[in-house]
Short mmCIF file of C-alpha atoms in Angstrom, two decimals:
data_model
loop_
_atom_site.label_atom_id
_atom_site.label_comp_id
_atom_site.label_asym_id
_atom_site.label_seq_id
_atom_site.Cartn_x
_atom_site.Cartn_y
_atom_site.Cartn_z
CA MET A 1043 5.81 -22.26 -26.50
CA LYS A 1044 8.04 -22.07 -23.41
CA PRO A 1045 6.76 -21.12 -19.95
CA ILE A 1046 7.83 -17.75 -18.91
CA LEU A 1047 9.72 -18.92 -15.86
CA ALA A 1048 11.54 -21.49 -17.74
CA ALA A 1049 13.02 -18.84 -20.18
CA LEU A 1050 14.47 -16.78 -17.32
CA ASP A 1051 18.29 -16.82 -16.31
CA PRO A 1052 18.63 -19.62 -13.73
CA SER A 1053 19.86 -17.19 -11.21
CA VAL A 1054 16.77 -15.18 -11.26
CA ALA A 1055 14.44 -17.80 -10.56
CA PRO A 1056 14.88 -17.78 -6.78
CA VAL A 1057 13.89 -14.30 -6.60
CA ILE A 1058 10.78 -14.81 -8.84
CA TRP A 1059 9.65 -17.82 -7.01
CA THR A 1060 10.13 -15.99 -3.51
CA TYR A 1061 8.18 -12.89 -4.74
CA ILE A 1062 5.19 -15.49 -6.08
CA ALA A 1063 5.15 -17.32 -2.67
CA TYR A 1064 5.49 -14.15 -0.71
CA LEU A 1065 2.37 -12.69 -2.58
CA PHE A 1066 0.22 -15.52 -2.18
CA ILE A 1067 1.08 -16.16 1.39
CA SER A 1068 0.66 -12.64 2.45
CA ILE A 1069 -2.57 -11.82 0.41
CA GLY A 1070 -4.02 -15.26 1.59
CA LEU A 1071 -3.30 -14.57 5.25
CA THR A 1072 -4.86 -10.96 4.73
CA ILE A 1073 -8.06 -12.43 3.24
CA TRP A 1074 -8.23 -14.87 6.02
CA VAL A 1075 -7.68 -12.38 9.00
CA ALA A 1076 -10.10 -9.79 7.23
CA LYS A 1077 -12.87 -12.37 7.00
CA THR A 1078 -12.12 -13.66 10.64
CA LEU A 1079 -12.18 -10.12 11.92
CA HIS A 1080 -15.24 -9.15 9.94
CA LYS A 1081 -17.34 -12.15 11.17
CA SER A 1082 -16.16 -12.14 14.78
CA GLY A 1083 -15.86 -8.59 15.19
CA ARG A 1084 -19.37 -7.71 14.58
CA ILE A 1085 -20.63 -8.71 18.02
CA PHE A 1086 -18.03 -6.42 19.65
CA LEU A 1087 -18.95 -3.55 17.20
CA VAL A 1088 -22.71 -3.73 17.87
CA ASP A 1089 -21.94 -3.82 21.51
CA SER A 1090 -19.55 -0.64 21.00
CA PHE A 1091 -22.46 1.05 19.19
CA LEU A 1092 -24.81 0.36 22.01
CA GLY A 1093 -27.01 -2.15 19.82
CA ASN A 1094 -27.14 0.00 16.69
CA GLU A 1095 -26.63 -2.73 14.38
CA PRO A 1096 -26.91 -0.94 10.84
CA LEU A 1097 -24.20 1.38 12.05
CA ALA A 1098 -22.14 -1.58 13.43
CA ASP A 1099 -22.29 -3.32 10.11
CA SER A 1100 -21.33 -0.23 8.34
CA VAL A 1101 -18.34 0.45 10.28
CA ASN A 1102 -17.53 -3.30 10.27
CA HIS A 1103 -17.50 -3.12 6.13
CA LEU A 1104 -15.48 0.09 6.25
CA LEU A 1105 -12.93 -1.53 8.46
CA VAL A 1106 -12.67 -4.58 6.25
CA VAL A 1107 -12.21 -2.30 3.14
CA GLY A 1108 -9.28 -0.19 4.98
CA PHE A 1109 -7.77 -3.22 6.26
CA TYR A 1110 -7.47 -4.72 2.88
CA LEU A 1111 -6.11 -1.28 1.21
CA ILE A 1112 -3.60 -1.00 4.00
CA ASN A 1113 -2.48 -4.51 4.25
CA VAL A 1114 -2.11 -5.10 0.40
CA GLY A 1115 -0.67 -1.96 -0.22
CA PHE A 1116 2.04 -2.85 2.61
CA VAL A 1117 2.58 -6.36 0.90
CA THR A 1118 2.91 -4.91 -2.51
CA LEU A 1119 5.31 -2.14 -1.28
CA ALA A 1120 7.44 -4.58 0.71
CA LEU A 1121 7.88 -6.72 -2.10
CA LYS A 1122 10.76 -4.65 -3.59
CA PHE A 1123 12.49 -4.16 -0.37
CA GLY A 1124 15.35 -6.19 1.26
CA ASP A 1125 17.62 -8.70 0.09
CA LYS A 1126 17.43 -10.65 -3.29
CA ALA A 1127 17.13 -14.58 -2.93
CA THR A 1128 20.19 -16.34 -4.57
CA ASP A 1129 19.60 -19.84 -3.54
CA THR A 1130 16.91 -22.04 -1.73
CA GLN A 1131 18.08 -21.15 1.79
CA THR A 1132 18.17 -17.25 1.13
CA ALA A 1133 14.83 -17.62 -0.42
CA LEU A 1134 13.18 -19.15 2.62
CA GLU A 1135 14.91 -16.79 4.96
CA ILE A 1136 13.60 -13.74 3.08
CA LEU A 1137 10.22 -15.34 2.46
CA SER A 1138 9.98 -15.87 6.40
CA THR A 1139 11.04 -12.41 7.27
CA LYS A 1140 8.66 -10.82 4.74
CA VAL A 1141 5.79 -12.88 5.91
CA GLY A 1142 6.62 -12.39 9.61
CA LEU A 1143 6.64 -8.52 9.12
CA VAL A 1144 3.14 -8.86 7.41
CA LEU A 1145 1.95 -10.87 10.46
CA VAL A 1146 3.20 -8.45 12.97
CA ILE A 1147 1.68 -5.43 10.90
CA LEU A 1148 -1.86 -7.42 10.90
CA GLY A 1149 -1.38 -8.09 14.63
CA LEU A 1150 -0.71 -4.59 15.51
CA MET A 1151 -3.65 -3.35 13.14
CA HIS A 1152 -5.76 -5.64 15.13
CA PHE A 1153 -5.00 -4.39 18.51
CA MET A 1154 -5.12 -0.92 17.39
CA ASN A 1155 -8.73 -1.33 16.23
CA ILE A 1156 -9.76 -3.06 19.64
CA TYR A 1157 -8.09 -0.33 21.55
CA VAL A 1158 -9.99 2.32 19.65
CA PHE A 1159 -13.28 0.67 19.78
CA SER A 1160 -12.91 -0.20 23.37
CA LYS A 1161 -12.47 3.35 24.33
CA MET A 1162 -15.54 4.29 22.18
CA ARG A 1163 -17.74 2.02 24.04
CA ARG A 1164 -16.30 2.85 27.40
CA ARG A 1165 -17.09 6.52 26.37
CA ALA A 1166 -20.61 5.67 25.16
CA THR A 1167 -21.46 3.42 28.31
CA HIS A 1168 -20.10 5.84 31.01
CA ARG A 1169 -21.96 9.08 30.33
CA VAL A 1170 -22.22 11.43 33.18
CA PRO A 1171 -25.39 12.78 33.80
CA PRO A 1172 -25.52 16.84 33.33
CA PRO A 1173 -25.29 18.38 36.82
CA LEU A 1174 -28.74 19.63 38.54
CA PRO A 1175 -29.30 23.26 38.57
CA ARG A 1176 -28.46 25.17 41.87
CA THR A 1177 -31.54 26.12 43.79
CA ILE A 1178 -31.59 29.15 46.00
#
């Protein structure tokens, strides 16, 4: 029995190998970033939620799930778009462009989360006491 890729038209092979490499690299990077953010972000979230560890852990888990859904969804949708590889050079160029775009999206999501939680923390720690009642 022949391997699947061996039975393909030789002109299609660069496209298939580019897709496979793109999926492995992009999903691997997404998993690594999610694990790093989950581990290192816990302290930031506990501080943002004023020491409420159960709430911070719950939000941390929900953030990781959302992170996976958005990024793996983006990676799979982006697979179809763009040029098709015709040789090794175009395969590497397309692969680097697609992986670079995934890295930019991961970075933007990271900074967006930091911004939102910084605002939440600032609001929680800078509460203004209610005004004193006027005495006549």
